Amino acid sequence: MKLTFLKPDLQTPCDLPLFMSPVRAGFPSPAEDYLEQSLDLNKHLIKHPAATFFVRVDGDSMKDASIHKGDILIVDRAIPPSNGKIVIAALQGEFTVKRIQIKDGEIFLCPENPSFKPIKIEADSDFHVWGVVTYVIHKL
């Protein structure tokens, strides 16, 4: 899996309209068509600006976690990795995105696609967790 790393531009606010009324799946009410606030996506999605990066995904090993080729991951390096989190890991000099599983003191990098096998991290592996994925951005 190939990953492309980008740094967020926090100098420009990303204020977008935010409608306070919930979106209904039934008949819409025209009386609720009004804007109440704005939402800055930088403030909402980026908790640790100095430690946050965007990563573009190339590959399909995480498709069952709704992470697809071309998606952008928001990765926070200030969050400690823990069991079950989706992480960006460096293994043998290559970056990958996988779910980290810790069982009986052993570490596995697990894909979310049955076509791929989990990777067991051996004691002599050149391995470290680079950051924790906090959000996925993709087109519908």
CSV table of C-alpha atoms in Angstrom, one decimal:
chain,number,residue,atom,x,y,z
A,1,MET,CA,0.0,0.0,0.0
A,2,LYS,CA,1.4,3.4,-1.0
A,3,LEU,CA,0.7,6.4,1.2
A,4,THR,CA,1.2,10.1,0.4
A,5,PHE,CA,1.7,12.4,3.3
A,6,LEU,CA,0.5,16.1,3.5
A,7,LYS,CA,0.5,18.7,6.2
A,8,PRO,CA,-2.7,20.6,6.9
A,9,ASP,CA,-2.9,24.4,6.1
A,10,LEU,CA,-4.1,25.8,9.4
A,11,GLN,CA,-3.5,29.4,8.4
A,12,THR,CA,-6.7,29.5,6.5
A,13,PRO,CA,-9.9,28.9,8.5
A,14,CYS,CA,-12.2,26.4,6.9
A,15,ASP,CA,-15.6,28.0,8.0
A,16,LEU,CA,-18.5,26.3,6.3
A,17,PRO,CA,-22.3,26.7,7.0
A,18,LEU,CA,-23.7,24.5,9.7
A,19,PHE,CA,-27.5,23.9,9.8
A,20,MET,CA,-28.6,23.3,13.4
A,21,SER,CA,-31.7,21.4,12.4
A,22,PRO,CA,-31.2,17.7,12.1
A,23,VAL,CA,-31.5,16.1,8.6
A,24,ARG,CA,-34.5,14.0,8.3
A,25,ALA,CA,-34.8,10.9,6.1
A,26,GLY,CA,-38.5,11.6,5.6
A,27,PHE,CA,-40.5,14.7,4.3
A,28,PRO,CA,-38.4,17.9,4.7
A,29,SER,CA,-39.9,21.0,6.4
A,30,PRO,CA,-39.2,24.2,4.4
A,31,ALA,CA,-39.5,26.1,7.7
A,32,GLU,CA,-36.2,24.6,8.8
A,33,ASP,CA,-34.1,26.0,5.9
A,34,TYR,CA,-32.0,28.4,7.9
A,35,LEU,CA,-28.4,28.7,8.9
A,36,GLU,CA,-27.6,29.1,12.6
A,37,GLN,CA,-23.8,28.7,12.8
A,38,SER,CA,-20.6,28.0,10.9
A,39,LEU,CA,-18.3,25.1,11.4
A,40,ASP,CA,-14.5,25.3,11.0
A,41,LEU,CA,-13.3,21.9,9.9
A,42,ASN,CA,-9.8,22.6,11.1
A,43,LYS,CA,-11.0,23.1,14.6
A,44,HIS,CA,-13.4,20.1,14.5
A,45,LEU,CA,-11.1,17.6,12.9
A,46,ILE,CA,-7.6,18.6,14.1
A,47,LYS,CA,-7.0,18.3,17.8
A,48,HIS,CA,-3.2,18.5,17.8
A,49,PRO,CA,-2.2,20.8,14.8
A,50,ALA,CA,1.6,20.4,15.1
A,51,ALA,CA,1.2,16.6,15.2
A,52,THR,CA,-1.5,16.1,12.5
A,53,PHE,CA,-1.0,15.1,8.9
A,54,PHE,CA,-3.2,14.1,6.0
A,55,VAL,CA,-2.3,10.9,4.2
A,56,ARG,CA,-3.7,9.8,0.8
A,57,VAL,CA,-4.4,6.1,0.5
A,58,ASP,CA,-3.4,3.9,-2.4
A,59,GLY,CA,-4.5,0.3,-2.1
A,60,ASP,CA,-7.5,-1.7,-0.9
A,61,SER,CA,-6.3,-3.7,2.2
A,62,MET,CA,-8.6,-1.6,4.5
A,63,LYS,CA,-11.7,-1.5,2.3
A,64,ASP,CA,-13.9,-3.3,4.9
A,65,ALA,CA,-13.1,-0.4,7.3
A,66,SER,CA,-14.4,2.0,4.6
A,67,ILE,CA,-10.9,3.1,3.7
A,68,HIS,CA,-10.5,3.1,0.0
A,69,LYS,CA,-7.9,4.1,-2.7
A,70,GLY,CA,-7.9,7.9,-3.0
A,71,ASP,CA,-9.3,8.5,0.5
A,72,ILE,CA,-7.6,11.0,2.8
A,73,LEU,CA,-6.8,10.0,6.3
A,74,ILE,CA,-6.4,12.5,9.1
A,75,VAL,CA,-3.6,11.1,11.2
A,76,ASP,CA,-2.7,12.4,14.7
A,77,ARG,CA,0.8,11.5,15.9
A,78,ALA,CA,0.1,12.8,19.5
A,79,ILE,CA,-2.4,10.0,20.2
A,80,PRO,CA,-0.8,6.9,21.6
A,81,PRO,CA,-1.7,3.7,19.7
A,82,SER,CA,-3.9,1.2,21.4
A,83,ASN,CA,-5.4,-2.2,20.7
A,84,GLY,CA,-8.0,-2.0,17.9
A,85,LYS,CA,-7.0,1.5,16.6
A,86,ILE,CA,-6.3,2.1,12.9
A,87,VAL,CA,-2.8,3.3,12.6
A,88,ILE,CA,-0.1,4.3,10.1
A,89,ALA,CA,2.8,2.1,10.8
A,90,ALA,CA,6.3,2.0,9.5
A,91,LEU,CA,7.5,-1.6,8.9
A,92,GLN,CA,10.9,-2.4,7.4
A,93,GLY,CA,11.0,1.1,6.0
A,94,GLU,CA,7.6,1.0,4.3
A,95,PHE,CA,4.4,2.8,5.5
A,96,THR,CA,1.1,1.0,5.8
A,97,VAL,CA,-2.3,1.6,7.2
A,98,LYS,CA,-3.7,-1.3,9.3
A,99,ARG,CA,-5.6,-2.0,12.5
A,100,ILE,CA,-3.3,-2.8,15.4
A,101,GLN,CA,-4.1,-5.9,17.5
A,102,ILE,CA,-2.2,-6.8,20.6
A,103,LYS,CA,-2.7,-10.4,21.8
A,104,ASP,CA,-0.8,-12.1,24.6
A,105,GLY,CA,2.1,-9.6,24.2
A,106,GLU,CA,2.3,-10.1,20.4
A,107,ILE,CA,1.5,-7.2,18.0
A,108,PHE,CA,-0.3,-7.8,14.7
A,109,LEU,CA,-1.1,-5.3,11.9
A,110,CYS,CA,-4.4,-6.5,10.6
A,111,PRO,CA,-5.9,-5.6,7.2
A,112,GLU,CA,-9.7,-5.1,6.8
A,113,ASN,CA,-9.9,-7.1,3.6
A,114,PRO,CA,-10.0,-11.0,3.6
A,115,SER,CA,-7.7,-11.0,0.6
A,116,PHE,CA,-4.8,-9.9,2.8
A,117,LYS,CA,-3.2,-11.6,5.8
A,118,PRO,CA,-2.4,-10.1,9.2
A,119,ILE,CA,1.3,-9.2,9.7
A,120,LYS,CA,2.9,-10.4,12.9
A,121,ILE,CA,5.5,-8.0,14.2
A,122,GLU,CA,8.6,-10.0,15.2
A,123,ALA,CA,11.0,-8.8,17.9
A,124,ASP,CA,13.7,-8.0,15.4
A,125,SER,CA,11.3,-6.1,13.0
A,126,ASP,CA,12.1,-2.5,12.1
A,127,PHE,CA,8.7,-1.3,13.3
A,128,HIS,CA,7.0,1.7,14.9
A,129,VAL,CA,3.6,3.2,14.9
A,130,TRP,CA,3.8,6.6,13.1
A,131,GLY,CA,0.3,7.9,14.1
A,132,VAL,CA,-3.3,7.1,14.8
A,133,VAL,CA,-6.0,7.6,12.1
A,134,THR,CA,-8.7,9.8,13.6
A,135,TYR,CA,-10.9,10.5,10.5
A,136,VAL,CA,-11.4,9.3,6.9
A,137,ILE,CA,-12.4,11.6,4.1
A,138,HIS,CA,-13.8,10.0,1.0
A,139,LYS,CA,-16.2,10.8,-1.8
A,140,LEU,CA,-19.6,9.1,-1.9
